[in-house]
XYZ file of C-alpha atoms in Angstrom:
630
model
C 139.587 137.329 58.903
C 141.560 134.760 56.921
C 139.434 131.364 56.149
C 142.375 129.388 57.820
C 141.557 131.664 61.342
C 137.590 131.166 60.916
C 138.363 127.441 60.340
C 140.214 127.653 63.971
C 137.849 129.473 65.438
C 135.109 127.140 64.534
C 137.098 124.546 65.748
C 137.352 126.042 69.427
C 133.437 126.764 69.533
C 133.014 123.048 68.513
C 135.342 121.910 71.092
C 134.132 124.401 73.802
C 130.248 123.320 72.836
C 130.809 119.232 72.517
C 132.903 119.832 76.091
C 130.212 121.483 77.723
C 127.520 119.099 76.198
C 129.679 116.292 77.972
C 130.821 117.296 81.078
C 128.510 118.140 84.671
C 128.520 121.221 85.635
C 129.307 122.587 89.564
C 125.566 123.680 90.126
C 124.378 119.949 88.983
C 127.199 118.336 91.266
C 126.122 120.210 94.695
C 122.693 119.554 93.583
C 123.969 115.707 93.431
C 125.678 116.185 96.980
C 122.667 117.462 98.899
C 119.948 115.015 97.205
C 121.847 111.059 97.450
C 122.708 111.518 101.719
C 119.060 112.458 101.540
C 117.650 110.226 99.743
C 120.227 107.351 101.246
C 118.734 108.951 104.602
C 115.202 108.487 103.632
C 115.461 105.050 102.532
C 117.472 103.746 105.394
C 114.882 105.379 107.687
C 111.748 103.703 106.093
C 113.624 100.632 106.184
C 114.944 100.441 109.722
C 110.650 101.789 110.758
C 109.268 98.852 108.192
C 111.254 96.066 109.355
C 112.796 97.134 113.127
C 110.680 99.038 115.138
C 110.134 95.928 117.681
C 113.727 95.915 117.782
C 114.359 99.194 118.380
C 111.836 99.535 121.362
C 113.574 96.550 122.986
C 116.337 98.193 122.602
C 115.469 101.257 124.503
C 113.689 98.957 127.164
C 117.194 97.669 127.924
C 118.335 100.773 128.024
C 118.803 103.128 131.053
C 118.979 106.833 131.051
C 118.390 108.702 134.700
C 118.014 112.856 134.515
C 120.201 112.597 137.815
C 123.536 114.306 138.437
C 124.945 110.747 140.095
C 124.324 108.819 136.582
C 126.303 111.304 134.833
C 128.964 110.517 137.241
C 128.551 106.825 137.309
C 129.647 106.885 133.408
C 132.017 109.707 133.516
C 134.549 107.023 135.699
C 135.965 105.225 132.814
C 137.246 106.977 129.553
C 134.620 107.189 126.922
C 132.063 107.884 129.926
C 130.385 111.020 127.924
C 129.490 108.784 124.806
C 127.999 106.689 127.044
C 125.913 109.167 128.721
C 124.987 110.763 125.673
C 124.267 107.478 123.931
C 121.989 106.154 126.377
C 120.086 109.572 126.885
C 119.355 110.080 122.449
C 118.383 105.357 122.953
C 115.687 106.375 125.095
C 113.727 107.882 122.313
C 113.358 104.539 120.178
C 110.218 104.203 122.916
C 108.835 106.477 119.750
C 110.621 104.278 116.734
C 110.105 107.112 114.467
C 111.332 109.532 116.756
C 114.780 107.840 117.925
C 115.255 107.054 113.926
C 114.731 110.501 112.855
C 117.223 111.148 115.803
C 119.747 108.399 114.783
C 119.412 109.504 110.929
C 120.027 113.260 112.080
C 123.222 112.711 113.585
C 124.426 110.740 110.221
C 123.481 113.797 108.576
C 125.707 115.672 110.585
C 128.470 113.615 110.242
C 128.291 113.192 106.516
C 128.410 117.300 106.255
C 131.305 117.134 108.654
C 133.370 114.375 106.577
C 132.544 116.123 103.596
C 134.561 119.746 105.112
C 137.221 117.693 106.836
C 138.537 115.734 103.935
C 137.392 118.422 101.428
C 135.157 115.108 99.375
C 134.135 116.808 95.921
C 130.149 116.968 95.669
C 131.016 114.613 92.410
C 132.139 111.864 94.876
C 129.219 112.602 97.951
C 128.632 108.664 97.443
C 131.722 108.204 99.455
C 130.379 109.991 101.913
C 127.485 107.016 102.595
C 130.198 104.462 103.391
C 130.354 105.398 106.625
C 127.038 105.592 107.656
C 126.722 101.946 105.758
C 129.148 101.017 108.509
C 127.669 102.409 111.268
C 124.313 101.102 110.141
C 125.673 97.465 110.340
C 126.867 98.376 113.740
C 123.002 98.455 115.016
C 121.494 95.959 112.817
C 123.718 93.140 112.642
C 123.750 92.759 116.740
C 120.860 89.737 117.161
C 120.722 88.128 120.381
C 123.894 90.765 121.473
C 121.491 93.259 122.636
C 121.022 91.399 125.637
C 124.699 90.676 126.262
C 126.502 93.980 125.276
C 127.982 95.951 128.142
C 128.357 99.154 126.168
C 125.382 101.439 127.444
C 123.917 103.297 124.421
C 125.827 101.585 122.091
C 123.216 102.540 118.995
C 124.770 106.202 119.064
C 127.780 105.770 120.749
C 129.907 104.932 117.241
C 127.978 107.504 115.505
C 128.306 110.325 118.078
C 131.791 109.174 118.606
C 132.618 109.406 114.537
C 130.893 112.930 114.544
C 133.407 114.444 117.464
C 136.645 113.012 116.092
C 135.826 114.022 112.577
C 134.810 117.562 113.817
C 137.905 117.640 115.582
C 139.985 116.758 112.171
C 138.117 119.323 110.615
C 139.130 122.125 113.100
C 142.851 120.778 113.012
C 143.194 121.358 109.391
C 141.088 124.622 109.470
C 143.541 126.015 112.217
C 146.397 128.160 111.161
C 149.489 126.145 110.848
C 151.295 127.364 113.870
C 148.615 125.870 116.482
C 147.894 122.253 114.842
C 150.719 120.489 116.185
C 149.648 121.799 119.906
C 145.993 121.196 119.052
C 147.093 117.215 118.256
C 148.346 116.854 122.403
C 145.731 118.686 123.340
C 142.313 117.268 121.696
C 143.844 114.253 122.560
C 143.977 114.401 126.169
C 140.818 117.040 126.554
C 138.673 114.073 124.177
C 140.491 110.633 125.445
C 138.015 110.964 128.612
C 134.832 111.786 127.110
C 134.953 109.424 123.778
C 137.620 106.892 124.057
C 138.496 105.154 121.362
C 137.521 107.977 118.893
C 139.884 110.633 120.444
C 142.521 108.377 119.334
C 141.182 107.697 116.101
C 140.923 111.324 115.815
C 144.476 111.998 116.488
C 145.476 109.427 113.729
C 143.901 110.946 111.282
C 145.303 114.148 112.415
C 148.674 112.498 111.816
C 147.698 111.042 108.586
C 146.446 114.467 106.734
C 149.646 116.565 107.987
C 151.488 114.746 105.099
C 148.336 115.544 103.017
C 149.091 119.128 104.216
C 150.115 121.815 101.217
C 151.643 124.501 103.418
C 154.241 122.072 105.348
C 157.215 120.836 105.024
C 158.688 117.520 104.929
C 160.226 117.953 108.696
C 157.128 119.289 109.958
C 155.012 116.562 108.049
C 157.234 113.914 110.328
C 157.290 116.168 113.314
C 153.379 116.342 113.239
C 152.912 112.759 112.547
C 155.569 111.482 115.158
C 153.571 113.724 117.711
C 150.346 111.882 116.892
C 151.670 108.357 117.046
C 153.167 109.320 120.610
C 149.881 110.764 121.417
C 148.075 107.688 120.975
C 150.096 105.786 122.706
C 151.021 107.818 125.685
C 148.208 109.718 126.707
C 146.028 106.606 127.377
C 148.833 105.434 129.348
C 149.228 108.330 132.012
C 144.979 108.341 132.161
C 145.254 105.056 132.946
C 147.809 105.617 135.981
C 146.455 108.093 136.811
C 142.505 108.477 136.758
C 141.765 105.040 135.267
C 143.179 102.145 136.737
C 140.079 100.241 137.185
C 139.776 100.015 133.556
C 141.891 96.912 132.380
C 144.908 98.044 130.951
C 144.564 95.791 127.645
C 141.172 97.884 127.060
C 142.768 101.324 127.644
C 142.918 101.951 123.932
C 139.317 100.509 122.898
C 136.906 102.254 125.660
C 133.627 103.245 124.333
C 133.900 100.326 121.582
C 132.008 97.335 122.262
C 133.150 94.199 123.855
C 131.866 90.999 121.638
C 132.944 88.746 124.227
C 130.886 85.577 125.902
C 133.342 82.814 127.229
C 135.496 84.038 124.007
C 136.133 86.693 121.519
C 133.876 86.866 118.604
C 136.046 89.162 116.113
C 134.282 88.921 113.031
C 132.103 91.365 115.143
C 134.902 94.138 115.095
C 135.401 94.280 111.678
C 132.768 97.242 111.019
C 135.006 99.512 113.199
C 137.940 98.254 111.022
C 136.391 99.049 108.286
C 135.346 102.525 109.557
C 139.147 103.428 110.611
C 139.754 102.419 107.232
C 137.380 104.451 105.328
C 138.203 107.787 107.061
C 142.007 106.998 107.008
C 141.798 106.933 103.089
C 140.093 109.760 103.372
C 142.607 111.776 104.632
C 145.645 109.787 102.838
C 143.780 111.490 99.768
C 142.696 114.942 100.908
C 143.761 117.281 98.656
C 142.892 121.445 99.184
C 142.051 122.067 95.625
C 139.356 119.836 94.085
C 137.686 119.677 90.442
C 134.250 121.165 90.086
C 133.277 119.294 87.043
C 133.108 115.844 85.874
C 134.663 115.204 82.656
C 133.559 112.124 81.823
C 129.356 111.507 82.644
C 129.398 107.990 81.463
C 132.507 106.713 83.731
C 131.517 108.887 86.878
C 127.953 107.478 86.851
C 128.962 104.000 86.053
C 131.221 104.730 89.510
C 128.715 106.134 91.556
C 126.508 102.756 90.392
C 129.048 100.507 91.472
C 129.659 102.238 95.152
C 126.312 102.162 95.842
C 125.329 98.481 94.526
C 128.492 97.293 97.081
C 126.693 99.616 100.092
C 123.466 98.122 99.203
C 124.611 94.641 99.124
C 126.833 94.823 101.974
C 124.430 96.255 104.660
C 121.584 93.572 102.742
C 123.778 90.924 103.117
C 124.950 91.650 107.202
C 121.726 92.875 108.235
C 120.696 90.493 110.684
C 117.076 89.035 109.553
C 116.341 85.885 111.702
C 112.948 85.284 111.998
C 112.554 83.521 115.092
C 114.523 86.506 116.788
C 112.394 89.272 115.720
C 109.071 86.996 116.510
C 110.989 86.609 119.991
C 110.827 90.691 121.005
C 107.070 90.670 119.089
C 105.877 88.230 121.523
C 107.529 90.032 124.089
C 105.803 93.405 123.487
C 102.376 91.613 123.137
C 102.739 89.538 126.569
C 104.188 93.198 128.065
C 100.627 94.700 126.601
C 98.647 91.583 127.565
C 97.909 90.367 123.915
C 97.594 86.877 124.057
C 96.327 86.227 120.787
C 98.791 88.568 119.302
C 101.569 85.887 120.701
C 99.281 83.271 119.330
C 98.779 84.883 115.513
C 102.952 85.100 115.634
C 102.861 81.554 116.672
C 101.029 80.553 114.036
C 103.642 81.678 111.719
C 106.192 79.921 113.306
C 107.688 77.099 111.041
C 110.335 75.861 112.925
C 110.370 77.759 116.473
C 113.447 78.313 119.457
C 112.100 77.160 122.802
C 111.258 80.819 123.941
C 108.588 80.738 120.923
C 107.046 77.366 122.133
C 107.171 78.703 125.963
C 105.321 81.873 125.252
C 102.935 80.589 123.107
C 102.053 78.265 126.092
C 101.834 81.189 128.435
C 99.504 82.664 125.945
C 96.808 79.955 125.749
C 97.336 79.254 129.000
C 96.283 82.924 130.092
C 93.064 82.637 127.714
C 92.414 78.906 128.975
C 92.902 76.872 125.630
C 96.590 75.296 126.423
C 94.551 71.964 126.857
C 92.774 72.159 123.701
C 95.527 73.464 121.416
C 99.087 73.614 122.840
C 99.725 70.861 119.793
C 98.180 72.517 116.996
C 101.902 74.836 117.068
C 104.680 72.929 115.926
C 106.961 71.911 118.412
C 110.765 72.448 117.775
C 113.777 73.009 119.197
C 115.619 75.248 116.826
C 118.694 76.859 118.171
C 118.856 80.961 118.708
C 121.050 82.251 115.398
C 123.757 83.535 117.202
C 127.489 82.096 116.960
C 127.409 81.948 120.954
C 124.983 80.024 123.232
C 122.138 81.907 124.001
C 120.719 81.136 127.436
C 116.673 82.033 128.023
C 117.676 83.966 131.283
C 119.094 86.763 129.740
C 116.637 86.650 126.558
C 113.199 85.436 128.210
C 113.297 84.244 131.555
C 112.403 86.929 133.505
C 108.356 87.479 131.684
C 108.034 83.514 131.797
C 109.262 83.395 135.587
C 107.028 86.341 136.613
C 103.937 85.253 134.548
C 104.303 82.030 135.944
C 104.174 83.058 139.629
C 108.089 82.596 139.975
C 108.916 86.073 141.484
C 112.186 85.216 143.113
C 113.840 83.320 140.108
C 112.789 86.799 138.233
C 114.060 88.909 140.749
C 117.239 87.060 140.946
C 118.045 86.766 137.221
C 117.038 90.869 137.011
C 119.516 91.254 140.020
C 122.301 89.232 138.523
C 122.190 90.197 134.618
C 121.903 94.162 136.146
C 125.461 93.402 137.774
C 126.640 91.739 134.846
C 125.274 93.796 131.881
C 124.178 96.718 133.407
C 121.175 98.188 135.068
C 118.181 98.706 132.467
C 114.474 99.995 132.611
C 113.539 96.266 131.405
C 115.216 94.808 135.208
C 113.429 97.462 137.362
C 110.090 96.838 136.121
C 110.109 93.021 136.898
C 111.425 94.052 140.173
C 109.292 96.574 140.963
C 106.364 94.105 139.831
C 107.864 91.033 142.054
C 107.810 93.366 145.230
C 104.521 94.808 144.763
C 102.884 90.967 143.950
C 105.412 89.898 147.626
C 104.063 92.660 149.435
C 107.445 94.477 149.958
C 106.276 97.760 149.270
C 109.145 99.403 150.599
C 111.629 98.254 147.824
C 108.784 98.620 145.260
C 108.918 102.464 146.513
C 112.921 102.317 145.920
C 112.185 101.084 141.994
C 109.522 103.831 141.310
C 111.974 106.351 142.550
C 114.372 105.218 139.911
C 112.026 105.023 137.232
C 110.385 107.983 137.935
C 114.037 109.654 136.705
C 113.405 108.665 133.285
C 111.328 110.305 130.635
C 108.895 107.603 129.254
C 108.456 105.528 132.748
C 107.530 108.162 134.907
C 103.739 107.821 134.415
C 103.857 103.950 134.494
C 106.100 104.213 137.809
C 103.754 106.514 139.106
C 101.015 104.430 138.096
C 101.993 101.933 140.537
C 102.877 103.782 143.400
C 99.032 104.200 143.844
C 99.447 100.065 144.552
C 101.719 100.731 147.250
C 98.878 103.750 148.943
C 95.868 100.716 148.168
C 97.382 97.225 147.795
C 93.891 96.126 147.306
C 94.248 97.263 143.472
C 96.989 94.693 142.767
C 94.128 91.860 143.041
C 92.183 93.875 140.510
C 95.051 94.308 137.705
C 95.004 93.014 134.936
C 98.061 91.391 134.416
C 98.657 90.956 138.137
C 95.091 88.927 139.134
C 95.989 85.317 137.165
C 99.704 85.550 138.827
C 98.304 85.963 142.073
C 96.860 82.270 141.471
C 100.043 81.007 140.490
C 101.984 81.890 143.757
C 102.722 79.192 145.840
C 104.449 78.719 149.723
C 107.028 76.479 147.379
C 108.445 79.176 145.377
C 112.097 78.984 147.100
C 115.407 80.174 145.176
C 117.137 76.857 144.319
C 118.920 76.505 141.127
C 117.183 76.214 137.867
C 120.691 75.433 135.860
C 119.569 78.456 133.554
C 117.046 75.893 132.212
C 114.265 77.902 132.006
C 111.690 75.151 130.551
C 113.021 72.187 132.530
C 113.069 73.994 135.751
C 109.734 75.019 135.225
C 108.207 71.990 134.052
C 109.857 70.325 136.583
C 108.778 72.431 139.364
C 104.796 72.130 138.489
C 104.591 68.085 137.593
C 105.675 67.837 141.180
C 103.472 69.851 142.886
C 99.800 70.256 142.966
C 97.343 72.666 143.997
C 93.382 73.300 145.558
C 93.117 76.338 143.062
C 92.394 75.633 139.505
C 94.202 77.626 137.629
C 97.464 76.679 139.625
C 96.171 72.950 139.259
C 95.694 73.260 135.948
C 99.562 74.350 135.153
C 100.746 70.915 137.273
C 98.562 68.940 135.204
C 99.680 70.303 131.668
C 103.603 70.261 133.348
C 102.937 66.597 133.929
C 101.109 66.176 130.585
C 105.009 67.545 128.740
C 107.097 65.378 130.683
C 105.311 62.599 129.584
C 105.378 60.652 132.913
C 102.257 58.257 133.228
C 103.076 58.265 136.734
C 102.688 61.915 137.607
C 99.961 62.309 135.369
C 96.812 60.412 136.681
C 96.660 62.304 140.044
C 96.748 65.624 138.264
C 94.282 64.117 135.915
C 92.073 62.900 138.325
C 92.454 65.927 140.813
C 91.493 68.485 137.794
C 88.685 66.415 137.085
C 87.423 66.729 140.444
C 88.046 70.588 140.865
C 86.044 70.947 136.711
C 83.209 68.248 137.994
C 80.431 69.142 135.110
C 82.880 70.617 133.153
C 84.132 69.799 129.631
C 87.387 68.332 129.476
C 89.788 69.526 127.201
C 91.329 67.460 123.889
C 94.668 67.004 124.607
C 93.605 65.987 128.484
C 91.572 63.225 126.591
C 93.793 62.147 124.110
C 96.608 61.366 126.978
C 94.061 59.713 129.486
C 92.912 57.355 126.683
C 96.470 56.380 125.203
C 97.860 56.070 128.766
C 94.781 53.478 129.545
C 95.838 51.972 126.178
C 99.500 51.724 127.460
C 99.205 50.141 130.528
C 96.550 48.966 132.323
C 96.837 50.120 135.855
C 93.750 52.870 135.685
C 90.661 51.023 133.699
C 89.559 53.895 131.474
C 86.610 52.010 129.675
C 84.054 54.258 131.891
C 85.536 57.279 131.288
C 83.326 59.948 128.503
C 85.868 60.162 125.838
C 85.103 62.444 122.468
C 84.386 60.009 119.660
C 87.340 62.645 117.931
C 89.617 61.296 120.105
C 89.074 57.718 120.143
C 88.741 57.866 116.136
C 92.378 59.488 115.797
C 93.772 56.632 117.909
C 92.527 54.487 116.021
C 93.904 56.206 112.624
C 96.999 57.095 114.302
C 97.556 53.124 115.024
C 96.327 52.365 111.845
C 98.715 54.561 110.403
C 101.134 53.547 111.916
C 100.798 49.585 111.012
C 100.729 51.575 107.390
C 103.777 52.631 107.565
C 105.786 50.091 109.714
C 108.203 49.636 107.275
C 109.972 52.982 107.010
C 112.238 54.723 109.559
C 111.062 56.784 112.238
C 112.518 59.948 110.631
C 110.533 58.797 107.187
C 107.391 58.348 108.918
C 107.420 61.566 111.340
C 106.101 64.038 108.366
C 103.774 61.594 106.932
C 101.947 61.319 110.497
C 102.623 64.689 111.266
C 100.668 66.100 108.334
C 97.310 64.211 109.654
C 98.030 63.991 113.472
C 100.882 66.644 114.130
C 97.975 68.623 116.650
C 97.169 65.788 118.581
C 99.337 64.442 121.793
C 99.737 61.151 120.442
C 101.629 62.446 117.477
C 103.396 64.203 120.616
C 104.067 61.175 122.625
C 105.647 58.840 119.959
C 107.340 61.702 117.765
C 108.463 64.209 119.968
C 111.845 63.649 122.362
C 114.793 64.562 122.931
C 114.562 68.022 122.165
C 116.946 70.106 123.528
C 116.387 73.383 125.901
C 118.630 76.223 126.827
């Protein structure tokens, strides 16, 4: 061999061993594919059990999945019925957080294998195969306060689900030989438009997208396929809609099974994750291509890709995920008055910087249940902040219905179950306050017709039949738990008039004006009157508990009002009464203070006197007003 050939010989072996040095092989790429959904899987998992498994087992108490043939029917009348039904049944199982998680995370799984052999992604791009899931993730955790509002039953696997069947169904449309597609774009179409909505027509576009994408057509039968999808879309809604579905409003015949972020008025910034979804698979298939490369080329520039991707995934779903405090402290408190922890609602309390009303009003409930609301309803701060949520948020739909029942209120909780079930939908949460008000007003015959339902569903059969035993022995309802300190709070008075879904005025309201022989009942009129701040109402309740605790010790914040009151006017002479030497000395400090600082604003002084006497009711009285309820 001549040295000229060696020399290009060399040459090719240098080439052929600095290319393969440089490049990623096919067996590293798959590897690559199967490892980042997984890991993406495994992360979003941990977070979603770390920082949302309250969440997520609220969510599955307003839920409602019956094993009956008539519920299957009941969502099979409007299109989009089966996502529905198949939503709400996989919801149910976030009563284990783990368990609906490793449910929810399985069917993203499934749908990132099924993108990946419809659009033919290249295991060097599976990153693209996270957006997405991203999406669909921000779907479920940027909702807030809209889990009490949404009318979309299982709406936490409804998009997912629905993504899964309409990309399966793009991946069986380009699979099929060519001679059957166009027949198989009328006919998934109208077979899928009833069971998934929304996602049978997004289907279908996609369908009409990749035929130009399509290697083995033609340019007529590109425009043939495509024209046959766009008519598709817009027809076959149409004829359901005269024909099987003309109940559904014909504005929303083209969105069913896609939420409806609506209270008073639109909210669209809502929408824009299933804009972005539409978007993510139509570029998809405005870029599948049948042959794809099985190497990268260039390491440096395909990782420095991948990097980016994922930083804007990470950041996006960080920077939507919904993480208001006082919401999530909200459902805790919930779950711990639902499981009769009352100093579980009071440790959350105590982390409460600046609490919503619901916060303030459960905490009550809690120290009033362990008999310390006199002593240290003040050492909380006491705010007003508004729910985070670009609507209003009213307490009847988020809280009323514990408060109202706790409280002895049974028919303002039966009537706001009743009315948000017609309005939003029939949920586990509504038939267990109802079942609970007809047991506690003896009406054990519609008690019997809420066990019945519940006993349909998988996790609240046992508690159902639980209290069906109640219904054989009514004597056991004085001996509960949760039911005995209710019992004292019913009253002959408690008529359905209007509470102006007011929750917290209704409420205090109702008990300043009333009064009671039983001390526990007496108890809640005298700490009503004691908020309201009326000197009026207040010495009779005073004076009555005093009576009905004769021996007793009375509690701080009791004290603390009787002696400013006697300090304020001079119509009850006070002088006789047994005060603490606490509170007389932190009137006197208070005052003192207050000379102190008698030359700033009120707004100036309020944290200066809160810091010393923000747990006292005199701080209360003088600092406090005007705060605003919902």
């Amino acid at each position: 061999m001549s040295k000229k050939n060696k020399k290009k010989t060399n040459n090719k072996e240098t080439k052929k061993a600095t290319k393969k040095t440089w490049s990623i092989g096919a067996r590293t790429l798959s590897v690559w594919s199967f490892v980042l959904p997984l890991l993406a899987l495994l992360t979003i998992a941990i977070c979603l059990l770390v920082y949302e498994s309250t969440f997520l087992f609220r969510v599955q108490e307003l839920n409602l999945f019956l094993y009956t043939p008539l519920f299957f029917k009941q969502q099979m009348v409007v299109s989009g019925g089966f996502l529905t039904w198949i939503g709400t049944y996989f919801t149910q199982f976030f009563y284990h957080p783990w368990l609906g998680v490793t449910l929810l995370c399985a069917w993203w799984a499934l749908l990132m294998w099924l993108t990946k052999k419809a659009f033919n992604i290249p295991a060097s791009w599976a990153v693209v195969l996270l957006i997405p899931v991203a999406v669909l993730l921000l779907t479920d955790v940027d909702l807030g306060y809209w889990i009490f509002y949404l009318k979309l039953r299982g709406h936490f696997f409804v998009a997912t689900i629905g993504c899964t069947i309409a990309v399966a169904l793009v991946w069986l449309y380009r699979s099929l030989p060519k001679r059957f597609r166009l027949v198989f774009i009328i006919l998934s179409t109208a077979l899928f438009y009833p069971l998934i909505g929304f996602y049978a027509l997004m289907a279908t576009l996609l369908m009409g997208i990749m035929a130009w994408r399509m290697e083995d057509y033609k340019i007529s039968r590109r425009l043939i396929d495509g024209i046959v999808a766009a008519l598709a879309i817009i027809a076959i809604p149409l004829i359901y809609y005269r024909l099987v579905y003309y109940q559904t409003n014909i504005i929303n015949i083209y969105w069913t099974a896609i939420p409806l972020y609506r209270i008073e008025e639109h909210h669209y910034q809502y929408y824009i994750p299933f804009y972005l979804l539409v978007a993510a698979f139509a570029l998809m298939a405005v870029f599948y291509s049948k042959k794809r490369q099985q190497e990268v080329k260039t390491p440096i520039l395909w990782c420095g890709a991948q990097l980016i991707v994922l930083a804007l995934l990470v950041f996006g779903v960080w920077k939507f995920w919904y993480k208001d405090g006082n919401f999530h402290k909200e459902l805790k408190m919930v779950h711990c008055i639902e499981n009769l922890d009352w100093e579980g609602v009071l440790t959350i309390a105590r982390d409460c910087d600046d609490p919503t009303r619901s916060l303030w009003m459960m905490k009550n409930l809690a120290l009033f249940r362990l008999g310390r609301q006199g002593d240290e309803m003040y050492h909380y701060k006491n705010s007003d902040k508004a729910c985070n949520a670009p609507f209003k948020v009213r307490m009847t739909q988020t809280g009323a219905k514990i408060l109202y029942l706790h409280y002895g209120q049974l028919n303002f909780c039966y009537r706001w179950c009743l009315e948000d079930g017609v309005e939003y939908g029939w949920r586990v949460d509504y038939y267990r306050y109802m079942l609970k008000c007809a047991l506690l007003n003896g009406e054990y015959a519609v008690a019997q017709k809420y066990i019945d339902i519940l006993k349909k569903t998988k996790y609240y059969a046992d508690w159902a039949q639980h209290y069906e035993a109640y219904i054989k022995d009514p004597s056991l309802i004085k001996k509960d738990k949760e039911f005995e300190p209710i019992l004292h709070m019913l009253s002959p008075n408690d008529r359905l008039t209007s509470d102006n879904t007011l929750i917290e005025l209704y409420l205090l309201n109702y008990f300043s004006n009333d009064d009671s022989d039983d001390p526990i009942y007496q108890e809640q009129t005298l700490l009503a009157a004691l908020q309201v701040k009326d000197i009026q109402m207040f010495w009779p309740r005073f004076f009555h508990y005093a009576n009905l605790h004769k021996g007793e010790r009375m509690p701080v914040h009791y004290q603390e009002a009787a002696y400013l009151y006697g300090k304020l006017e001079s119509e009850v002479d006070t002088s006789h009464m047994p005060f603490d030497k606490e509170v007389i000395s932190n009137y006197d400090e208070f005052m003192a203070a207050a000379q102190q600082y008698s030359n700033m604003t009120e707004e100036q002084m309020k944290p200066l006197m809160y810091n010393r006497f923000g747990s006292t009711f005199y701080f209360e009285y003088f600092f406090t007003r005007g705060q605003k309820s919902y």
